[in-house]
Amino acid sequence: MKTVRLLLAAATTSALLFLGAGGGTATAASPGAADTPRAADAAGFPIVFQNNTRGAYADAQIYVTVLGQITPGQWSYLRPDGSTAHINHLDANAPGHLSKHGVNYPNMSFTLTQAGGRVPSPSSIRGGRIYLSLGSPLYIPVSPDDQGWGGPDPNNPSDPNNDVYYDWYEYTFVNGQAAYGGNTTQVDQFGFPMTSRLRQTSSGYDTTRGISKTRAQVMSAYAAGVGAAFKPLQSSYRIIAPRSAAGFPADYLTSTVDQTWSYYASHPFTLSSPGETFSGRVAGDTLTFTRNGAGPFTLHKPTSREVMACSGALASGSDEEKRLGAEFCAAFNRGVAQDTSLWHTPSAYYRGTAPRNDYAAFFHTVGLDGRAYGFPYDDINDQSSVQILGNANPPTDLTLSIGW
């Protein structure tokens, strides 16, 4: 799981800023090799789109925007015929460009009608993100150096996508080198229900992940099922994850973090799983620990915001420190941090009286097989919606169902 999470890092990073933007001033660079479109990849695989919006949106009203690194470190977008082109800020003023609120944007989207319901995926794509939007394309700016792009930002009141329904699927695959890994996600937000069916006939792999309930069912159940702090995250267009919502209480989990750190200051910390054991004790704001007897390593006390985002103290230091940080992040979000015997017991998650991430808890109740990506390390103990092939050969196909 750890390997896939790193491969998908470019995609799971919150897209509130230019991804990979190098800054500098805009220049009218002449087209070069990177700007020359690449033909559809014969070694790729088909992405099939199913319109399950129950008549709410026709195929011509469902837009697809696929961005990823075909060449490592360089962002490209996918065209409806399967060809790819490097992102280019000059496309904001090219024929067919998009415009909203007086600002021009590159047109990197296509409809299900234009794609004929399917499009070939490249055989090599890192940090791939398949945006789906209903009734409107997405308005995505490209940085002046053509090295980054800006995803939708619900915290920006003037973001052109605030009145657009959108959601996305993430994936990475390098034919013959990196096994396919992809997932539906609510790490940043929920826009509308989606399912993803991944098949590889040669290995017998065939799984479906995501949410099959209607949007109305999800929105109604969320409003009725979460605590007061989580209710304002919901609007008519989306439900924003607490890690991505500017207005979410910064101290929501502070009490349980304090109690947990105090507990492990007076009790030994031990976490055991097949192949590894972490042992240590808290002194002040620092947990000093060993892994399988090696160390010492340290983990600093996280803030509530760092827990929600699985960042800062929980995502820094050595590999051993990041590994335990990920475990702590999952335990805090699931409400089991003070009892390590429950850290790998799914039936204990989101129960009891300890503060927990109600947002993540909810999406596990509506996700197929109880799986969801409700926070960044939700793959700890195999609880996420991730789909991973056991080899580096291409899938037979990926089918994305767009619900409403």
Coordinates of C-alpha atoms in Angstrom, one line a residue:
M1 CA 0.0 0.0 0.0
K2 CA 2.8 2.4 0.8
T3 CA 4.3 2.1 -2.6
V4 CA 1.0 3.0 -4.3
R5 CA 0.4 5.9 -2.0
L6 CA 3.8 7.4 -3.0
L7 CA 3.1 6.8 -6.7
L8 CA -0.2 8.6 -6.4
A9 CA 1.2 11.4 -4.4
A10 CA 0.9 13.9 -7.2
A11 CA -2.7 13.1 -7.6
T12 CA -3.7 12.9 -4.0
T13 CA -2.1 16.2 -3.1
S14 CA -4.8 18.8 -2.7
A15 CA -5.1 20.6 -5.9
L16 CA -5.6 24.1 -4.4
L17 CA -2.4 25.4 -5.9
F18 CA -0.5 25.1 -9.1
L19 CA 0.9 21.5 -9.1
G20 CA 4.5 21.7 -10.0
A21 CA 4.4 25.4 -10.9
G22 CA 7.8 26.9 -11.3
G23 CA 6.7 30.5 -11.2
G24 CA 8.4 33.2 -13.2
T25 CA 6.9 35.5 -15.8
A26 CA 4.8 34.5 -18.7
T27 CA 6.6 34.0 -22.0
A28 CA 5.3 33.3 -25.5
A29 CA 7.4 30.2 -25.9
S30 CA 7.5 28.7 -29.3
P31 CA 6.1 25.1 -29.7
G32 CA 8.7 22.5 -29.1
A33 CA 8.8 18.7 -28.8
A34 CA 7.0 18.7 -25.5
D35 CA 4.1 20.6 -27.1
T36 CA 3.7 18.2 -30.1
P37 CA 0.7 15.9 -29.4
R38 CA 1.4 12.3 -29.0
A39 CA -0.7 9.7 -30.8
A40 CA -2.9 7.3 -28.9
D41 CA -0.9 4.7 -27.2
A42 CA -1.3 1.2 -28.7
A43 CA -0.1 -0.4 -25.4
G44 CA -2.7 1.4 -23.3
F45 CA -6.1 0.2 -22.2
P46 CA -9.7 1.5 -22.6
I47 CA -11.3 3.7 -20.0
V48 CA -15.1 3.2 -20.4
F49 CA -17.6 5.8 -19.2
Q50 CA -21.1 4.8 -18.1
N51 CA -23.7 7.5 -17.8
N52 CA -25.8 6.4 -14.8
T53 CA -27.2 9.9 -14.0
R54 CA -30.7 8.5 -14.4
G55 CA -31.5 11.0 -17.2
A56 CA -30.3 14.1 -15.3
Y57 CA -27.4 14.6 -17.7
A58 CA -27.1 13.6 -21.3
D59 CA -23.7 12.2 -22.6
A60 CA -23.1 15.6 -24.2
Q61 CA -23.4 17.3 -20.8
I62 CA -20.8 15.0 -19.0
Y63 CA -17.3 16.3 -19.3
V64 CA -14.0 14.4 -18.8
T65 CA -10.7 16.1 -18.1
V66 CA -7.7 13.8 -17.7
L67 CA -4.3 15.2 -16.5
G68 CA -1.2 13.3 -15.7
Q69 CA 2.6 12.9 -16.2
I70 CA 3.1 10.9 -19.4
T71 CA 6.8 12.0 -19.2
P72 CA 7.9 12.2 -15.6
G73 CA 7.9 15.7 -14.3
Q74 CA 5.8 17.0 -17.3
W75 CA 2.1 17.4 -17.2
S76 CA -0.1 16.5 -20.2
Y77 CA -3.8 16.1 -20.8
L78 CA -5.7 13.5 -22.7
R79 CA -7.7 14.1 -25.8
P80 CA -10.9 12.1 -26.8
D81 CA -9.0 10.0 -29.4
G82 CA -6.5 8.9 -26.8
S83 CA -3.7 11.3 -28.0
T84 CA -2.0 13.4 -25.4
A85 CA -0.7 17.0 -25.4
H86 CA 1.6 18.9 -23.0
I87 CA -0.3 21.5 -21.0
N88 CA 0.2 25.0 -22.5
H89 CA -0.9 28.3 -21.0
L90 CA -1.1 29.8 -24.5
D91 CA -4.1 27.5 -25.1
A92 CA -6.1 29.9 -22.9
N93 CA -6.3 32.2 -26.0
A94 CA -6.3 29.5 -28.7
P95 CA -9.4 28.7 -30.8
G96 CA -12.0 26.8 -28.7
H97 CA -10.7 28.1 -25.4
L98 CA -13.0 28.3 -22.4
S99 CA -14.0 31.6 -20.7
K100 CA -15.7 32.4 -17.4
H101 CA -16.1 35.6 -15.4
G102 CA -14.0 37.3 -18.0
V103 CA -11.0 35.0 -17.7
N104 CA -9.9 32.6 -20.4
Y105 CA -8.8 29.0 -19.8
P106 CA -7.3 26.2 -21.9
N107 CA -10.0 23.8 -23.1
M108 CA -8.7 20.4 -21.9
S109 CA -12.0 18.7 -21.5
F110 CA -14.2 16.5 -23.8
T111 CA -17.7 15.1 -23.5
L112 CA -18.8 11.5 -23.3
T113 CA -20.4 12.1 -26.7
Q114 CA -17.1 13.3 -28.2
A115 CA -15.3 10.2 -26.8
G116 CA -17.9 7.8 -27.9
G117 CA -18.2 6.6 -24.3
R118 CA -14.6 5.4 -24.1
V119 CA -11.0 6.7 -24.5
P120 CA -7.7 4.9 -24.6
S121 CA -5.5 5.5 -21.6
P122 CA -1.7 6.0 -22.0
S123 CA 0.4 3.0 -21.1
S124 CA 2.5 5.3 -18.9
I125 CA 0.9 7.8 -16.6
R126 CA 1.9 9.0 -13.2
G127 CA -0.3 11.0 -10.9
G128 CA -3.2 10.6 -13.3
R129 CA -6.4 12.4 -12.3
I130 CA -9.7 11.8 -14.2
Y131 CA -12.0 14.7 -13.5
L132 CA -15.7 14.2 -14.3
S133 CA -18.0 17.3 -14.3
L134 CA -21.7 17.6 -15.0
G135 CA -23.2 20.3 -17.2
S136 CA -19.9 22.2 -17.6
P137 CA -16.3 21.6 -18.3
L138 CA -13.7 22.4 -15.6
Y139 CA -11.9 25.7 -15.8
I140 CA -8.2 24.9 -15.1
P141 CA -5.5 27.5 -15.4
V142 CA -2.0 26.5 -16.5
S143 CA 1.1 28.2 -15.0
P144 CA 3.1 30.6 -17.2
D145 CA 6.0 28.1 -17.4
D146 CA 3.7 25.3 -18.5
Q147 CA 5.0 23.2 -15.6
G148 CA 1.8 23.1 -13.4
W149 CA -1.9 23.5 -13.4
G150 CA -4.5 24.8 -10.9
G151 CA -7.3 22.5 -9.8
P152 CA -10.6 23.6 -8.4
D153 CA -10.4 25.4 -5.0
P154 CA -13.7 25.4 -3.0
N155 CA -12.1 27.7 -0.4
N156 CA -11.6 30.4 -3.0
P157 CA -14.9 32.3 -3.3
S158 CA -14.1 33.4 -6.9
D159 CA -13.0 30.0 -8.1
P160 CA -14.8 29.4 -11.5
N161 CA -15.6 25.8 -10.6
N162 CA -17.6 26.6 -7.4
D163 CA -20.9 26.2 -9.3
V164 CA -19.8 23.1 -11.2
Y165 CA -20.6 19.6 -10.0
Y166 CA -17.3 17.5 -10.3
D167 CA -15.6 14.5 -8.8
W168 CA -12.5 12.5 -9.8
Y169 CA -10.7 9.2 -10.0
E170 CA -6.9 8.9 -9.5
Y171 CA -4.6 6.4 -11.1
T172 CA -0.9 5.6 -11.9
F173 CA 0.4 2.9 -14.3
V174 CA 3.7 2.3 -16.1
N175 CA 3.5 -0.6 -18.5
G176 CA 6.0 -3.3 -17.5
Q177 CA 7.4 -1.2 -14.6
A178 CA 4.7 -0.1 -12.1
A179 CA 1.5 -2.0 -11.4
Y180 CA -1.8 -0.3 -12.0
G181 CA -3.0 1.5 -8.8
G182 CA -6.2 3.7 -8.8
N183 CA -9.0 4.8 -6.6
T184 CA -12.2 6.8 -6.2
T185 CA -11.6 9.3 -3.4
Q186 CA -13.2 11.6 -0.9
V187 CA -9.9 12.8 0.5
D188 CA -10.7 16.3 -0.5
Q189 CA -14.4 16.3 -1.3
F190 CA -17.5 14.5 -2.5
G191 CA -19.3 15.8 -5.6
F192 CA -21.5 12.9 -6.8
P193 CA -21.4 9.1 -6.6
M194 CA -19.0 7.2 -8.8
T195 CA -18.0 3.6 -9.1
S196 CA -14.9 2.2 -10.8
R197 CA -14.7 -1.4 -12.1
L198 CA -11.1 -2.6 -12.9
R199 CA -10.6 -5.8 -14.8
Q200 CA -7.6 -7.8 -15.8
T201 CA -8.7 -11.0 -17.6
S202 CA -5.3 -12.7 -17.5
S203 CA -5.1 -12.6 -13.7
G204 CA -8.8 -12.9 -13.0
Y205 CA -8.9 -9.5 -11.2
D206 CA -12.3 -7.9 -11.3
T207 CA -13.3 -5.4 -8.5
T208 CA -15.7 -2.6 -8.3
R209 CA -15.2 0.2 -5.8
G210 CA -17.0 3.5 -5.0
I211 CA -20.5 4.6 -4.2
S212 CA -23.6 3.2 -6.0
K213 CA -26.2 5.0 -4.0
T214 CA -27.9 8.0 -5.6
R215 CA -26.6 11.5 -4.8
A216 CA -29.8 12.4 -3.0
Q217 CA -29.4 9.4 -0.7
V218 CA -25.8 10.3 0.1
M219 CA -26.5 13.9 0.8
S220 CA -29.5 13.1 3.0
A221 CA -27.7 10.4 4.9
Y222 CA -24.7 12.7 5.5
A223 CA -26.8 15.5 6.9
A224 CA -28.5 13.1 9.3
G225 CA -25.4 11.1 10.3
V226 CA -22.6 13.4 11.2
G227 CA -21.9 15.6 14.2
A228 CA -22.4 19.4 14.4
A229 CA -18.8 20.3 13.4
F230 CA -19.1 18.4 10.1
K231 CA -22.5 19.6 9.0
P232 CA -21.3 23.0 7.6
L233 CA -19.0 21.0 5.2
Q234 CA -22.0 20.2 3.1
S235 CA -23.4 22.5 0.4
S236 CA -25.7 22.0 -2.6
Y237 CA -22.6 21.3 -4.9
R238 CA -20.4 19.2 -2.7
I239 CA -19.3 18.0 0.7
I240 CA -15.8 19.3 1.5
A241 CA -13.4 17.1 3.6
P242 CA -12.4 18.6 6.9
R243 CA -8.8 18.6 5.9
S244 CA -9.6 20.8 2.9
A245 CA -12.2 23.1 4.5
A246 CA -10.8 26.4 5.7
G247 CA -13.6 26.9 8.2
F248 CA -13.3 23.5 10.0
P249 CA -12.5 23.9 13.7
A250 CA -8.7 23.8 14.1
D251 CA -8.9 22.2 17.5
Y252 CA -11.5 19.6 16.8
L253 CA -9.2 16.6 17.7
T254 CA -6.9 18.5 20.1
S255 CA -8.5 17.0 23.3
T256 CA -8.0 13.4 22.0
V257 CA -4.5 14.1 20.8
D258 CA -3.7 15.5 24.3
Q259 CA -5.3 12.6 26.0
T260 CA -3.5 10.1 23.8
W261 CA -0.1 11.7 24.3
S262 CA -0.7 11.8 28.1
Y263 CA -1.7 8.1 28.1
Y264 CA 1.5 7.0 26.4
A265 CA 3.5 9.1 28.8
S266 CA 2.3 6.9 31.6
H267 CA 1.9 3.7 29.7
P268 CA 4.3 1.9 27.3
F269 CA 3.4 2.3 23.7
T270 CA 3.4 -1.0 21.7
L271 CA 2.0 -1.6 18.3
S272 CA 2.4 -5.1 16.7
S273 CA 1.5 -6.3 13.3
P274 CA 2.8 -9.1 11.1
G275 CA 6.5 -8.5 10.5
E276 CA 6.9 -5.4 12.7
T277 CA 6.6 -4.1 16.3
F278 CA 6.9 -0.5 17.4
S279 CA 7.7 0.1 21.0
G280 CA 8.3 3.3 22.9
R281 CA 7.2 6.0 25.4
V282 CA 6.2 9.6 25.3
A283 CA 8.2 12.3 27.1
G284 CA 6.9 15.8 26.7
D285 CA 5.7 16.3 23.1
T286 CA 7.9 13.5 21.7
L287 CA 7.3 9.7 21.4
T288 CA 10.7 8.0 21.2
F289 CA 10.4 4.5 19.8
T290 CA 12.1 1.5 18.1
R291 CA 10.9 -0.6 15.2
N292 CA 11.8 -4.3 15.5
G293 CA 14.4 -3.2 18.1
A294 CA 16.1 -0.7 15.8
G295 CA 16.2 3.0 16.5
P296 CA 15.6 5.1 18.4
F297 CA 13.2 7.1 16.2
T298 CA 11.0 10.0 17.2
L299 CA 7.4 11.1 16.5
H300 CA 6.3 14.6 17.6
K301 CA 2.9 15.3 18.9
P302 CA 0.6 16.4 16.0
T303 CA -1.9 19.1 15.9
S304 CA -5.6 18.5 15.1
R305 CA -5.1 19.9 11.6
E306 CA -2.1 17.6 11.0
V307 CA -4.2 14.6 12.0
M308 CA -7.0 15.6 9.6
A309 CA -4.5 16.1 6.8
C310 CA -2.1 13.4 7.8
S311 CA 0.6 16.0 7.4
G312 CA 3.4 17.7 9.4
A313 CA 4.5 15.6 12.4
L314 CA 2.7 12.6 11.0
A315 CA 4.4 12.7 7.5
S316 CA 8.0 13.7 8.2
G317 CA 11.3 12.2 9.2
S318 CA 12.7 8.8 8.4
D319 CA 10.8 5.9 6.7
E320 CA 10.2 4.4 10.1
E321 CA 8.9 7.7 11.5
K322 CA 6.6 8.2 8.5
R323 CA 5.4 4.6 8.8
L324 CA 4.3 5.1 12.5
G325 CA 3.0 8.6 11.7
A326 CA 0.6 7.0 9.1
E327 CA -0.6 4.5 11.7
F328 CA -1.2 7.2 14.2
C329 CA -3.0 9.3 11.7
A330 CA -5.4 6.4 10.8
A331 CA -5.9 5.6 14.5
F332 CA -6.8 9.2 15.4
N333 CA -9.2 9.6 12.5
R334 CA -10.9 6.3 13.4
G335 CA -11.2 7.1 17.1
V336 CA -9.0 4.3 18.4
A337 CA -5.7 6.0 19.2
Q338 CA -5.6 5.1 22.9
D339 CA -5.9 1.3 22.4
T340 CA -3.4 -0.1 19.9
S341 CA -5.1 -3.5 20.1
L342 CA -7.9 -1.9 18.1
W343 CA -5.8 -0.1 15.5
H344 CA -6.1 -3.0 13.0
T345 CA -9.7 -4.1 14.0
P346 CA -12.1 -2.5 11.5
S347 CA -15.2 -3.5 13.6
A348 CA -13.9 -1.0 16.3
Y349 CA -13.4 1.9 14.0
Y350 CA -15.6 5.0 14.4
R351 CA -17.3 3.6 17.5
G352 CA -17.1 4.6 21.2
T353 CA -17.0 8.1 22.6
A354 CA -13.6 9.3 21.4
P355 CA -13.7 12.2 18.9
R356 CA -13.2 10.9 15.4
N357 CA -13.5 11.9 11.8
D358 CA -17.2 11.8 11.2
Y359 CA -16.7 12.7 7.5
A360 CA -14.5 9.6 6.9
A361 CA -16.8 7.4 9.0
F362 CA -19.8 8.4 7.0
F363 CA -18.2 7.5 3.6
H364 CA -17.3 4.1 4.9
T365 CA -21.0 3.5 5.5
V366 CA -22.0 4.3 1.9
G367 CA -18.9 2.9 0.1
L368 CA -19.1 -0.5 -1.6
D369 CA -17.8 -3.2 0.8
G370 CA -17.4 -0.4 3.5
R371 CA -14.4 0.9 1.6
A372 CA -13.6 4.6 1.1
Y373 CA -10.7 7.1 0.9
G374 CA -12.0 9.5 3.6
F375 CA -8.5 10.7 4.7
P376 CA -5.0 10.5 3.2
Y377 CA -3.9 7.3 5.0
D378 CA -7.2 5.5 4.8
D379 CA -5.3 2.6 3.1
I380 CA -3.8 1.7 6.5
N381 CA -5.1 -1.8 7.3
D382 CA -6.7 -2.1 3.8
Q383 CA -9.8 0.1 4.3
S384 CA -9.6 2.3 1.2
S385 CA -11.2 2.1 -2.2
V386 CA -7.8 1.6 -3.9
Q387 CA -7.5 -1.0 -6.7
I388 CA -4.1 -2.5 -7.3
L389 CA -3.1 -5.1 -9.8
G390 CA -0.6 -7.8 -8.8
N391 CA 1.6 -7.3 -11.9
A392 CA 2.8 -4.5 -14.2
N393 CA 0.7 -5.6 -17.2
P394 CA -2.1 -3.4 -18.4
P395 CA -5.7 -3.9 -17.2
T396 CA -8.2 -5.2 -19.6
D397 CA -10.3 -2.1 -19.0
L398 CA -11.4 0.5 -16.4
T399 CA -15.1 1.3 -16.3
L400 CA -16.1 4.5 -14.5
S401 CA -19.8 4.9 -13.7
I402 CA -21.1 8.4 -13.2
G403 CA -24.0 8.5 -10.9
W404 CA -26.6 11.1 -9.7

